[in-house]
Amino acid sequence: MSFPFLIFGGMNNNPKYILVTGGAGYIGSHTVVALSKRGYIPIIIDDFRNSNRDVLERISALVDQELIHFSISCQNKERLRGVFSQFPIWGIIHFAADKSVSESVENPLKYFDNNMGGLVSILELASEHEVNNFVFSSSCTVYGEPKKIPVDESFPVSHNSPYGYTKKVNEEMIEQFAASQSGFKSTLLRYFNPIGAHESGTLGEEPNGKPDNLLPYITQTAAGIREELTIFGDDYDTPDGTCIRDYIHVVDLAEAHVEAMNQLENPPTPIQVFNIGTGKGTSVLELVKYFEKNTGEKLKYKIGKRRKGDIPAIFANTEKAEKDLRWKSRLTVEDAVIDAWKFEQFIRNKRNRE
Ligand code: UD1
């Protein structure tokens, strides 16, 4: 691959290389754009098991520069070592992981293997190459079914799926590794429910096959790919009976990673944990209504049975992120449904051209 000569508009005279595992994925791709815009040089590692190779071209078009990228699995330590030897990596953002709750229940070993194994090899290489700045992609799933809401970072951690278990254990692995490693610093970002797409409509969530998550299912239904949305239960103890979540726009979430990387220059403590959400709960029915109102599309949906393992309601207390990370969500759920719909149409046009 060619080594790009990059000009950073005077933003940063000494740009830092950031390894982004899972950088072609949904959250990873938006984070690569945000990092580039802030003068970092992202290095994408992705094995494309859950992402599309042409995302690279689309990211490149948005940042107007050549990307550094390698098609490698995080568990392939030998090939990854070559990347660590080739570039003076300053920081790592570790996204690469499997993330379907339902799949993890069917096949827990896949989750133990990929989510635990990938993290171990990345931390081993970080140690070998003295890369001391690490941002980890965690999830509000580590709160299990919380006793009260909103949840703050001091709430006890728990799990209610093998996926949730891997995130909980991954956080503990990082904490124990940091304790053994002088100079190592890490920020654990517990995301609530990422939704939406880049405002250009060219990056977004592209699930393989039938989506598990709500908004991709809504946009695919409106696009005619799915026949109708099933709302999983309307008999929960919530105002309209459907589950409540904290839906965070993926572009805001990407920004939180850049803030976390910036702050790792001089963090108050070696390990920091932040909730990344909006602090506002939205029900499934409300999200459907936001979609219809903001896109003008009528959505076909029915009420079905509860989905096993779903918790009735969760949303974030975001005070710590606002105060200590100096990050706050800026975009709304309305922005997210509009951007996600734009992306759905982009994908449809792209498939029609292929
Ligand atoms: C869960 C995790 C989240 C994780 C994500 C990964 C919790 C609290 N959250 O999100 O941390 O990142 O999985 O996938 O553990 N719904 C429908 N019909 C559908 C799809 C979803 O009604 O076809 C409803 C669900 O019942 C739920 C809401 O929409 O109430 C959101 O579901 P989803 O998008 O799958 O995310 P979570 O399960 O909340």
mmCIF file of C-alpha atoms and ligand atoms in Angstrom:
data_model
loop_
_atom_site.group_PDB
_atom_site.id
_atom_site.type_symbol
_atom_site.label_atom_id
_atom_site.label_comp_id
_atom_site.label_asym_id
_atom_site.label_seq_id
_atom_site.Cartn_x
_atom_site.Cartn_y
_atom_site.Cartn_z
ATOM 1 C CA MET A 1 0.000 0.000 0.000
ATOM 2 C CA SER A 2 1.104 3.542 -0.588
ATOM 3 C CA PHE A 3 2.040 5.791 2.291
ATOM 4 C CA PRO A 4 -0.052 8.934 2.122
ATOM 5 C CA PHE A 5 1.378 12.429 2.417
ATOM 6 C CA LEU A 6 -1.181 14.231 4.448
ATOM 7 C CA ILE A 7 -1.781 17.885 4.996
ATOM 8 C CA PHE A 8 -3.737 18.762 8.114
ATOM 9 C CA GLY A 9 -4.713 22.362 7.507
ATOM 10 C CA GLY A 10 -2.478 23.525 10.349
ATOM 11 C CA MET A 11 -4.721 21.720 12.841
ATOM 12 C CA ASN A 12 -1.897 19.650 14.181
ATOM 13 C CA ASN A 13 1.801 19.819 13.349
ATOM 14 C CA ASN A 14 2.520 16.415 14.756
ATOM 15 C CA PRO A 15 -0.411 14.218 13.795
ATOM 16 C CA LYS A 16 -0.950 11.052 15.790
ATOM 17 C CA TYR A 17 -1.624 7.620 14.327
ATOM 18 C CA ILE A 18 -4.662 5.912 15.808
ATOM 19 C CA LEU A 19 -5.311 2.227 15.147
ATOM 20 C CA VAL A 20 -9.052 1.701 14.723
ATOM 21 C CA THR A 21 -10.027 -1.968 14.902
ATOM 22 C CA GLY A 22 -13.409 -2.541 13.270
ATOM 23 C CA GLY A 23 -12.869 0.780 11.494
ATOM 24 C CA ALA A 24 -15.053 -0.188 8.521
ATOM 25 C CA GLY A 25 -18.028 -1.026 10.746
ATOM 26 C CA TYR A 26 -21.006 1.110 11.661
ATOM 27 C CA ILE A 27 -19.561 3.100 14.574
ATOM 28 C CA GLY A 28 -15.947 2.620 13.453
ATOM 29 C CA SER A 29 -16.473 4.243 10.039
ATOM 30 C CA HIS A 30 -18.064 7.360 11.555
ATOM 31 C CA THR A 31 -15.258 7.549 14.099
ATOM 32 C CA VAL A 32 -12.603 7.344 11.377
ATOM 33 C CA VAL A 33 -14.235 10.361 9.691
ATOM 34 C CA ALA A 34 -14.345 12.287 12.993
ATOM 35 C CA LEU A 35 -10.705 11.437 13.795
ATOM 36 C CA SER A 36 -9.505 12.558 10.355
ATOM 37 C CA LYS A 37 -11.399 15.822 10.625
ATOM 38 C CA ARG A 38 -9.640 16.501 13.928
ATOM 39 C CA GLY A 39 -6.174 15.930 12.489
ATOM 40 C CA TYR A 40 -5.496 12.366 13.635
ATOM 41 C CA ILE A 41 -4.319 9.711 11.153
ATOM 42 C CA PRO A 42 -6.565 6.670 11.501
ATOM 43 C CA ILE A 43 -5.304 3.223 10.533
ATOM 44 C CA ILE A 44 -8.254 0.959 9.820
ATOM 45 C CA ILE A 45 -8.066 -2.715 10.735
ATOM 46 C CA ASP A 46 -11.078 -4.746 9.670
ATOM 47 C CA ASP A 47 -11.643 -8.277 8.431
ATOM 48 C CA PHE A 48 -14.967 -7.272 6.792
ATOM 49 C CA ARG A 49 -16.860 -10.141 8.429
ATOM 50 C CA ASN A 50 -19.602 -7.668 9.266
ATOM 51 C CA SER A 51 -18.855 -4.710 7.017
ATOM 52 C CA ASN A 52 -18.570 -3.840 3.381
ATOM 53 C CA ARG A 53 -15.275 -3.174 1.588
ATOM 54 C CA ASP A 54 -16.672 -0.243 -0.368
ATOM 55 C CA VAL A 55 -17.142 1.647 2.915
ATOM 56 C CA LEU A 56 -13.446 2.503 2.570
ATOM 57 C CA GLU A 57 -14.047 4.497 -0.620
ATOM 58 C CA ARG A 58 -16.996 6.270 0.966
ATOM 59 C CA ILE A 59 -14.995 7.257 4.056
ATOM 60 C CA SER A 60 -12.164 8.403 1.826
ATOM 61 C CA ALA A 61 -14.525 10.615 -0.180
ATOM 62 C CA LEU A 62 -15.812 12.257 3.004
ATOM 63 C CA VAL A 63 -12.398 13.066 4.435
ATOM 64 C CA ASP A 64 -10.851 13.807 1.049
ATOM 65 C CA GLN A 65 -7.730 11.804 1.730
ATOM 66 C CA GLU A 66 -6.261 8.394 1.111
ATOM 67 C CA LEU A 67 -6.937 5.935 3.913
ATOM 68 C CA ILE A 68 -4.524 3.569 5.578
ATOM 69 C CA HIS A 69 -6.267 0.249 5.935
ATOM 70 C CA PHE A 70 -5.530 -3.439 6.385
ATOM 71 C CA SER A 71 -7.804 -6.424 5.990
ATOM 72 C CA ILE A 72 -6.798 -8.360 9.113
ATOM 73 C CA SER A 73 -8.689 -10.119 11.875
ATOM 74 C CA CYS A 74 -7.873 -8.898 15.387
ATOM 75 C CA GLN A 75 -7.012 -12.431 16.303
ATOM 76 C CA ASN A 76 -4.285 -12.616 13.671
ATOM 77 C CA LYS A 77 -1.553 -11.362 15.943
ATOM 78 C CA GLU A 78 1.296 -12.050 13.533
ATOM 79 C CA ARG A 79 -0.144 -9.887 10.752
ATOM 80 C CA LEU A 80 -1.222 -7.207 13.207
ATOM 81 C CA ARG A 81 2.303 -7.075 14.592
ATOM 82 C CA GLY A 82 3.442 -5.960 11.120
ATOM 83 C CA VAL A 83 1.120 -2.934 11.349
ATOM 84 C CA PHE A 84 2.401 -2.056 14.831
ATOM 85 C CA SER A 85 5.970 -2.266 13.493
ATOM 86 C CA GLN A 86 5.226 -0.165 10.416
ATOM 87 C CA PHE A 87 3.589 2.851 12.098
ATOM 88 C CA PRO A 88 4.332 4.843 15.257
ATOM 89 C CA ILE A 89 0.871 4.158 16.715
ATOM 90 C CA TRP A 90 -0.088 6.581 19.509
ATOM 91 C CA GLY A 91 -3.524 5.254 20.413
ATOM 92 C CA ILE A 92 -5.978 2.437 19.759
ATOM 93 C CA ILE A 93 -9.760 2.459 19.520
ATOM 94 C CA HIS A 94 -10.969 -1.109 19.795
ATOM 95 C CA PHE A 95 -14.371 -1.645 18.154
ATOM 96 C CA ALA A 96 -13.872 -5.022 16.479
ATOM 97 C CA ALA A 97 -16.314 -7.424 18.140
ATOM 98 C CA ASP A 98 -19.481 -9.370 17.497
ATOM 99 C CA LYS A 99 -22.546 -7.532 18.794
ATOM 100 C CA SER A 100 -25.778 -9.421 18.347
ATOM 101 C CA VAL A 101 -27.445 -10.269 21.647
ATOM 102 C CA SER A 102 -29.614 -12.987 20.074
ATOM 103 C CA GLU A 103 -26.741 -14.593 18.170
ATOM 104 C CA SER A 104 -24.670 -14.633 21.347
ATOM 105 C CA VAL A 105 -27.392 -16.620 23.098
ATOM 106 C CA GLU A 106 -27.365 -19.181 20.237
ATOM 107 C CA ASN A 107 -23.610 -19.318 19.914
ATOM 108 C CA PRO A 108 -21.821 -18.053 23.030
ATOM 109 C CA LEU A 109 -18.470 -19.607 22.083
ATOM 110 C CA LYS A 110 -18.270 -17.414 18.972
ATOM 111 C CA TYR A 111 -18.566 -14.395 21.291
ATOM 112 C CA PHE A 112 -16.042 -15.673 23.811
ATOM 113 C CA ASP A 113 -13.607 -16.471 21.023
ATOM 114 C CA ASN A 114 -13.859 -13.228 19.048
ATOM 115 C CA ASN A 115 -14.613 -10.655 21.738
ATOM 116 C CA MET A 116 -12.201 -12.002 24.357
ATOM 117 C CA GLY A 117 -9.557 -13.296 21.907
ATOM 118 C CA GLY A 118 -9.461 -10.088 19.845
ATOM 119 C CA LEU A 119 -8.965 -7.948 22.933
ATOM 120 C CA VAL A 120 -6.189 -10.169 24.282
ATOM 121 C CA SER A 121 -4.172 -9.964 21.070
ATOM 122 C CA ILE A 122 -4.612 -6.181 20.788
ATOM 123 C CA LEU A 123 -3.512 -5.663 24.398
ATOM 124 C CA GLU A 124 -0.508 -7.958 23.923
ATOM 125 C CA LEU A 125 0.606 -5.904 20.926
ATOM 126 C CA ALA A 126 -0.085 -2.633 22.775
ATOM 127 C CA SER A 127 2.192 -3.875 25.529
ATOM 128 C CA GLU A 128 4.940 -5.029 23.130
ATOM 129 C CA HIS A 129 4.922 -1.725 21.270
ATOM 130 C CA GLU A 130 4.283 0.512 24.283
ATOM 131 C CA VAL A 131 1.031 1.935 22.962
ATOM 132 C CA ASN A 132 -0.469 3.389 26.119
ATOM 133 C CA ASN A 133 -3.681 5.100 24.989
ATOM 134 C CA PHE A 134 -6.701 2.856 24.587
ATOM 135 C CA VAL A 135 -10.379 3.601 24.019
ATOM 136 C CA PHE A 136 -12.748 0.671 24.384
ATOM 137 C CA SER A 137 -16.153 0.228 22.810
ATOM 138 C CA SER A 138 -18.348 -0.945 25.677
ATOM 139 C CA SER A 139 -22.100 -0.950 26.076
ATOM 140 C CA CYS A 140 -24.904 -0.095 28.479
ATOM 141 C CA THR A 141 -25.595 -3.817 28.349
ATOM 142 C CA VAL A 142 -23.068 -4.056 31.251
ATOM 143 C CA TYR A 143 -25.797 -2.650 33.542
ATOM 144 C CA GLY A 144 -27.967 -5.734 32.912
ATOM 145 C CA GLU A 145 -31.472 -4.907 34.116
ATOM 146 C CA PRO A 146 -30.904 -1.803 36.263
ATOM 147 C CA LYS A 147 -32.881 -1.326 39.485
ATOM 148 C CA LYS A 148 -33.522 2.327 38.671
ATOM 149 C CA ILE A 149 -33.086 4.745 35.777
ATOM 150 C CA PRO A 150 -31.290 6.819 34.632
ATOM 151 C CA VAL A 151 -28.156 4.720 35.174
ATOM 152 C CA ASP A 152 -24.873 6.275 36.149
ATOM 153 C CA GLU A 153 -21.399 4.831 35.924
ATOM 154 C CA SER A 154 -21.317 3.784 39.581
ATOM 155 C CA PHE A 155 -24.201 1.321 39.114
ATOM 156 C CA PRO A 156 -23.272 -2.350 39.608
ATOM 157 C CA VAL A 157 -22.327 -4.231 36.442
ATOM 158 C CA SER A 158 -24.100 -7.383 35.438
ATOM 159 C CA HIS A 159 -25.141 -9.141 32.246
ATOM 160 C CA ASN A 160 -28.140 -10.801 30.693
ATOM 161 C CA SER A 161 -26.599 -12.341 27.575
ATOM 162 C CA PRO A 162 -23.251 -13.865 26.538
ATOM 163 C CA TYR A 163 -22.664 -10.674 24.493
ATOM 164 C CA GLY A 164 -23.188 -8.577 27.643
ATOM 165 C CA TYR A 165 -20.928 -10.940 29.553
ATOM 166 C CA THR A 166 -18.096 -10.384 27.036
ATOM 167 C CA LYS A 167 -18.388 -6.580 27.398
ATOM 168 C CA LYS A 168 -18.388 -6.816 31.182
ATOM 169 C CA VAL A 169 -15.364 -9.134 31.231
ATOM 170 C CA ASN A 170 -13.583 -7.076 28.533
ATOM 171 C CA GLU A 171 -13.857 -4.005 30.779
ATOM 172 C CA GLU A 172 -12.394 -5.984 33.685
ATOM 173 C CA MET A 173 -9.603 -7.366 31.472
ATOM 174 C CA ILE A 174 -8.603 -3.826 30.506
ATOM 175 C CA GLU A 175 -8.651 -2.672 34.125
ATOM 176 C CA GLN A 176 -6.477 -5.580 35.256
ATOM 177 C CA PHE A 177 -4.112 -5.159 32.325
ATOM 178 C CA ALA A 178 -3.782 -1.412 33.096
ATOM 179 C CA ALA A 179 -2.888 -2.213 36.704
ATOM 180 C CA SER A 180 -0.007 -4.378 35.460
ATOM 181 C CA GLN A 181 1.292 -1.916 32.891
ATOM 182 C CA SER A 182 2.972 1.303 33.871
ATOM 183 C CA GLY A 183 1.755 4.272 31.798
ATOM 184 C CA PHE A 184 -1.223 2.488 30.213
ATOM 185 C CA LYS A 185 -4.419 4.577 30.151
ATOM 186 C CA SER A 186 -7.853 3.600 28.969
ATOM 187 C CA THR A 187 -11.292 5.107 28.548
ATOM 188 C CA LEU A 188 -14.262 2.745 28.504
ATOM 189 C CA LEU A 189 -17.234 4.163 26.624
ATOM 190 C CA ARG A 190 -20.576 2.583 27.486
ATOM 191 C CA TYR A 191 -22.791 3.294 24.507
ATOM 192 C CA PHE A 192 -26.539 3.318 24.790
ATOM 193 C CA ASN A 193 -28.407 2.650 21.496
ATOM 194 C CA PRO A 194 -26.498 4.044 18.497
ATOM 195 C CA ILE A 195 -28.746 4.976 15.554
ATOM 196 C CA GLY A 196 -28.682 7.213 12.496
ATOM 197 C CA ALA A 197 -26.157 7.761 9.754
ATOM 198 C CA HIS A 198 -23.694 10.313 8.415
ATOM 199 C CA GLU A 199 -25.482 13.438 7.211
ATOM 200 C CA SER A 200 -24.150 12.789 3.681
ATOM 201 C CA GLY A 201 -26.227 9.596 3.689
ATOM 202 C CA THR A 202 -23.203 7.577 2.520
ATOM 203 C CA LEU A 203 -22.248 5.876 5.804
ATOM 204 C CA GLY A 204 -24.634 4.048 8.091
ATOM 205 C CA GLU A 205 -25.673 0.723 9.515
ATOM 206 C CA GLU A 206 -25.628 -2.082 6.937
ATOM 207 C CA PRO A 207 -26.708 -5.258 8.713
ATOM 208 C CA ASN A 208 -26.003 -8.574 7.000
ATOM 209 C CA GLY A 209 -29.402 -10.161 6.416
ATOM 210 C CA LYS A 210 -32.362 -9.468 8.670
ATOM 211 C CA PRO A 211 -31.636 -6.640 11.125
ATOM 212 C CA ASP A 212 -31.784 -7.274 14.883
ATOM 213 C CA ASN A 213 -31.875 -3.594 15.768
ATOM 214 C CA LEU A 214 -34.927 -1.413 15.643
ATOM 215 C CA LEU A 215 -34.118 1.500 13.323
ATOM 216 C CA PRO A 216 -32.575 -0.596 10.496
ATOM 217 C CA TYR A 217 -35.691 -2.775 10.678
ATOM 218 C CA ILE A 218 -37.871 0.331 10.397
ATOM 219 C CA THR A 219 -35.990 1.751 7.397
ATOM 220 C CA GLN A 220 -35.927 -1.639 5.628
ATOM 221 C CA THR A 221 -39.670 -1.991 6.200
ATOM 222 C CA ALA A 222 -40.337 1.473 4.794
ATOM 223 C CA ALA A 223 -38.118 0.591 1.816
ATOM 224 C CA GLY A 224 -40.193 -2.547 1.166
ATOM 225 C CA ILE A 225 -37.370 -4.994 1.992
ATOM 226 C CA ARG A 226 -39.250 -6.277 5.067
ATOM 227 C CA GLU A 227 -42.960 -6.775 5.057
ATOM 228 C CA GLU A 228 -43.719 -5.197 8.416
ATOM 229 C CA LEU A 229 -42.145 -4.277 11.710
ATOM 230 C CA THR A 230 -43.088 -6.288 14.775
ATOM 231 C CA ILE A 231 -43.030 -4.249 17.962
ATOM 232 C CA PHE A 232 -41.837 -6.649 20.625
ATOM 233 C CA GLY A 233 -44.468 -6.149 23.304
ATOM 234 C CA ASP A 234 -46.752 -3.275 24.309
ATOM 235 C CA ASP A 235 -47.526 -4.496 27.810
ATOM 236 C CA TYR A 236 -44.439 -3.225 29.609
ATOM 237 C CA ASP A 237 -44.761 -0.930 32.602
ATOM 238 C CA THR A 238 -43.932 2.197 30.545
ATOM 239 C CA PRO A 239 -46.218 5.096 29.505
ATOM 240 C CA ASP A 240 -47.186 3.560 26.120
ATOM 241 C CA GLY A 241 -46.370 -0.049 27.057
ATOM 242 C CA THR A 242 -43.365 -0.367 24.700
ATOM 243 C CA CYS A 243 -39.697 -0.513 25.779
ATOM 244 C CA ILE A 244 -37.704 2.643 26.366
ATOM 245 C CA ARG A 245 -34.119 3.159 25.189
ATOM 246 C CA ASP A 246 -31.638 6.017 24.940
ATOM 247 C CA TYR A 247 -31.033 6.421 21.192
ATOM 248 C CA ILE A 248 -27.776 8.252 20.477
ATOM 249 C CA HIS A 249 -26.893 9.601 17.012
ATOM 250 C CA VAL A 250 -23.867 7.724 15.673
ATOM 251 C CA VAL A 251 -22.135 10.993 14.662
ATOM 252 C CA ASP A 252 -22.331 12.245 18.268
ATOM 253 C CA LEU A 253 -21.035 8.890 19.424
ATOM 254 C CA ALA A 254 -18.099 9.131 17.001
ATOM 255 C CA GLU A 255 -17.257 12.563 18.453
ATOM 256 C CA ALA A 256 -17.174 11.062 21.945
ATOM 257 C CA HIS A 257 -14.299 8.810 20.804
ATOM 258 C CA VAL A 258 -12.315 11.774 19.534
ATOM 259 C CA GLU A 259 -12.838 13.580 22.860
ATOM 260 C CA ALA A 260 -11.748 10.440 24.704
ATOM 261 C CA MET A 261 -8.579 10.201 22.564
ATOM 262 C CA ASN A 262 -7.789 13.871 23.157
ATOM 263 C CA GLN A 263 -8.247 13.464 26.867
ATOM 264 C CA LEU A 264 -5.912 10.467 27.038
ATOM 265 C CA GLU A 265 -3.023 12.927 26.575
ATOM 266 C CA ASN A 266 -3.485 13.814 30.217
ATOM 267 C CA PRO A 267 -6.313 11.953 31.929
ATOM 268 C CA PRO A 268 -7.210 12.463 35.609
ATOM 269 C CA THR A 269 -6.996 8.697 36.294
ATOM 270 C CA PRO A 270 -5.598 5.769 34.248
ATOM 271 C CA ILE A 271 -9.047 4.193 33.796
ATOM 272 C CA GLN A 272 -12.117 6.247 33.060
ATOM 273 C CA VAL A 273 -15.651 5.081 32.361
ATOM 274 C CA PHE A 274 -18.343 7.138 30.657
ATOM 275 C CA ASN A 275 -21.954 6.631 29.659
ATOM 276 C CA ILE A 276 -22.465 7.806 26.097
ATOM 277 C CA GLY A 277 -26.121 8.544 25.559
ATOM 278 C CA THR A 278 -28.469 11.505 25.362
ATOM 279 C CA GLY A 279 -29.984 11.189 28.833
ATOM 280 C CA LYS A 280 -33.421 10.951 27.259
ATOM 281 C CA GLY A 281 -35.585 7.848 26.896
ATOM 282 C CA THR A 282 -37.621 7.155 23.746
ATOM 283 C CA SER A 283 -40.125 4.314 23.429
ATOM 284 C CA VAL A 284 -40.351 1.966 20.440
ATOM 285 C CA LEU A 285 -43.696 3.501 19.443
ATOM 286 C CA GLU A 286 -42.276 7.018 19.765
ATOM 287 C CA LEU A 287 -39.382 6.096 17.476
ATOM 288 C CA VAL A 288 -41.856 4.744 14.919
ATOM 289 C CA LYS A 289 -43.843 8.008 15.139
ATOM 290 C CA TYR A 290 -40.677 10.137 14.800
ATOM 291 C CA PHE A 291 -39.811 8.144 11.697
ATOM 292 C CA GLU A 292 -43.239 8.604 10.111
ATOM 293 C CA LYS A 293 -43.419 12.312 10.936
ATOM 294 C CA ASN A 294 -39.936 13.208 9.762
ATOM 295 C CA THR A 295 -39.803 11.133 6.581
ATOM 296 C CA GLY A 296 -43.467 11.299 5.508
ATOM 297 C CA GLU A 297 -43.414 7.484 5.133
ATOM 298 C CA LYS A 298 -46.224 5.382 6.579
ATOM 299 C CA LEU A 299 -44.804 2.378 8.393
ATOM 300 C CA LYS A 300 -46.513 -0.982 8.444
ATOM 301 C CA TYR A 301 -46.231 -2.461 11.928
ATOM 302 C CA LYS A 302 -47.936 -4.860 14.314
ATOM 303 C CA ILE A 303 -47.653 -5.572 17.999
ATOM 304 C CA GLY A 304 -46.047 -8.911 18.749
ATOM 305 C CA LYS A 305 -44.836 -10.858 21.760
ATOM 306 C CA ARG A 306 -42.102 -9.587 24.044
ATOM 307 C CA ARG A 307 -38.563 -10.459 22.864
ATOM 308 C CA LYS A 308 -36.742 -12.708 25.323
ATOM 309 C CA GLY A 309 -34.089 -10.876 27.321
ATOM 310 C CA ASP A 310 -35.371 -7.327 26.592
ATOM 311 C CA ILE A 311 -35.382 -4.994 29.561
ATOM 312 C CA PRO A 312 -38.341 -2.587 29.900
ATOM 313 C CA ALA A 313 -36.449 0.684 30.114
ATOM 314 C CA ILE A 314 -32.958 2.122 30.272
ATOM 315 C CA PHE A 315 -31.439 5.526 29.654
ATOM 316 C CA ALA A 316 -28.252 7.246 30.676
ATOM 317 C CA ASN A 317 -27.252 9.706 33.282
ATOM 318 C CA THR A 318 -24.790 11.718 31.162
ATOM 319 C CA GLU A 319 -23.516 14.170 33.796
ATOM 320 C CA LYS A 320 -20.116 12.526 34.128
ATOM 321 C CA ALA A 321 -19.448 12.611 30.367
ATOM 322 C CA GLU A 322 -20.525 16.263 30.228
ATOM 323 C CA LYS A 323 -18.354 17.284 33.159
ATOM 324 C CA ASP A 324 -15.245 15.115 32.842
ATOM 325 C CA LEU A 325 -15.128 14.274 29.121
ATOM 326 C CA ARG A 326 -16.600 17.625 28.070
ATOM 327 C CA TRP A 327 -18.851 15.804 25.620
ATOM 328 C CA LYS A 328 -22.590 16.123 25.185
ATOM 329 C CA SER A 329 -24.899 14.842 22.454
ATOM 330 C CA ARG A 330 -25.873 17.509 19.959
ATOM 331 C CA LEU A 331 -28.106 15.708 17.469
ATOM 332 C CA THR A 332 -31.656 14.504 18.071
ATOM 333 C CA VAL A 333 -33.619 11.343 17.425
ATOM 334 C CA GLU A 334 -35.364 13.277 14.622
ATOM 335 C CA ASP A 335 -31.957 13.970 12.996
ATOM 336 C CA ALA A 336 -31.135 10.278 13.334
ATOM 337 C CA VAL A 337 -34.288 8.984 11.628
ATOM 338 C CA ILE A 338 -33.850 11.466 8.758
ATOM 339 C CA ASP A 339 -30.183 10.482 8.268
ATOM 340 C CA ALA A 340 -30.937 6.751 8.550
ATOM 341 C CA TRP A 341 -33.646 7.068 5.890
ATOM 342 C CA LYS A 342 -31.265 8.972 3.613
ATOM 343 C CA PHE A 343 -28.763 6.137 4.052
ATOM 344 C CA GLU A 344 -31.371 3.458 3.316
ATOM 345 C CA GLN A 345 -32.095 5.182 0.004
ATOM 346 C CA PHE A 346 -28.389 5.505 -0.771
ATOM 347 C CA ILE A 347 -27.925 1.762 -0.234
ATOM 348 C CA ARG A 348 -30.945 0.942 -2.361
ATOM 349 C CA ASN A 349 -29.658 3.097 -5.244
ATOM 350 C CA LYS A 350 -26.210 1.577 -4.922
ATOM 351 C CA ARG A 351 -27.642 -1.975 -5.100
ATOM 352 C CA ASN A 352 -29.733 -1.027 -8.130
ATOM 353 C CA ARG A 353 -26.609 0.220 -9.902
ATOM 354 C CA GLU A 354 -24.616 -2.955 -9.112
HETATM 355 C C1 UD1 B 1 -29.012 -4.229 22.924
HETATM 356 C C2 UD1 B 1 -28.135 -3.723 24.048
HETATM 357 C C3 UD1 B 1 -27.125 -2.743 23.522
HETATM 358 C C4 UD1 B 1 -26.337 -3.360 22.414
HETATM 359 C C5 UD1 B 1 -27.282 -3.832 21.321
HETATM 360 C C6 UD1 B 1 -26.492 -4.594 20.287
HETATM 361 C C7 UD1 B 1 -29.218 -3.644 26.197
HETATM 362 C C8 UD1 B 1 -30.051 -2.828 27.135
HETATM 363 N N1 UD1 B 1 -28.942 -3.067 25.044
HETATM 364 O O1 UD1 B 1 -29.781 -3.180 22.474
HETATM 365 O O2 UD1 B 1 -26.259 -2.369 24.553
HETATM 366 O O3 UD1 B 1 -25.425 -2.450 21.892
HETATM 367 O O4 UD1 B 1 -28.240 -4.719 21.867
HETATM 368 O O5 UD1 B 1 -27.329 -5.062 19.271
HETATM 369 O O6 UD1 B 1 -28.801 -4.738 26.477
HETATM 370 N N2 UD1 B 1 -37.467 -3.834 18.762
HETATM 371 C C9 UD1 B 1 -38.727 -4.121 18.220
HETATM 372 N N3 UD1 B 1 -38.774 -4.709 16.997
HETATM 373 C C10 UD1 B 1 -37.648 -5.033 16.282
HETATM 374 C C11 UD1 B 1 -36.384 -4.719 16.833
HETATM 375 C C12 UD1 B 1 -36.322 -4.151 18.088
HETATM 376 O O7 UD1 B 1 -39.747 -3.847 18.836
HETATM 377 O O8 UD1 B 1 -37.781 -5.591 15.183
HETATM 378 C C13 UD1 B 1 -37.402 -3.187 20.077
HETATM 379 C C14 UD1 B 1 -36.701 -4.036 21.134
HETATM 380 O O9 UD1 B 1 -37.622 -4.851 21.786
HETATM 381 C C15 UD1 B 1 -36.128 -2.946 22.041
HETATM 382 C C16 UD1 B 1 -35.856 -1.761 21.106
HETATM 383 O O10 UD1 B 1 -36.615 -2.025 19.929
HETATM 384 O O11 UD1 B 1 -37.084 -2.551 22.969
HETATM 385 C C17 UD1 B 1 -34.405 -1.623 20.715
HETATM 386 O O12 UD1 B 1 -33.922 -2.892 20.286
HETATM 387 P P1 UD1 B 1 -32.496 -3.068 19.609
HETATM 388 O O13 UD1 B 1 -32.313 -2.060 18.547
HETATM 389 O O14 UD1 B 1 -32.365 -4.505 19.232
HETATM 390 O O15 UD1 B 1 -31.479 -2.712 20.773
HETATM 391 P P2 UD1 B 1 -31.352 -3.244 22.284
HETATM 392 O O16 UD1 B 1 -31.821 -4.650 22.397
HETATM 393 O O17 UD1 B 1 -31.928 -2.221 23.186
#
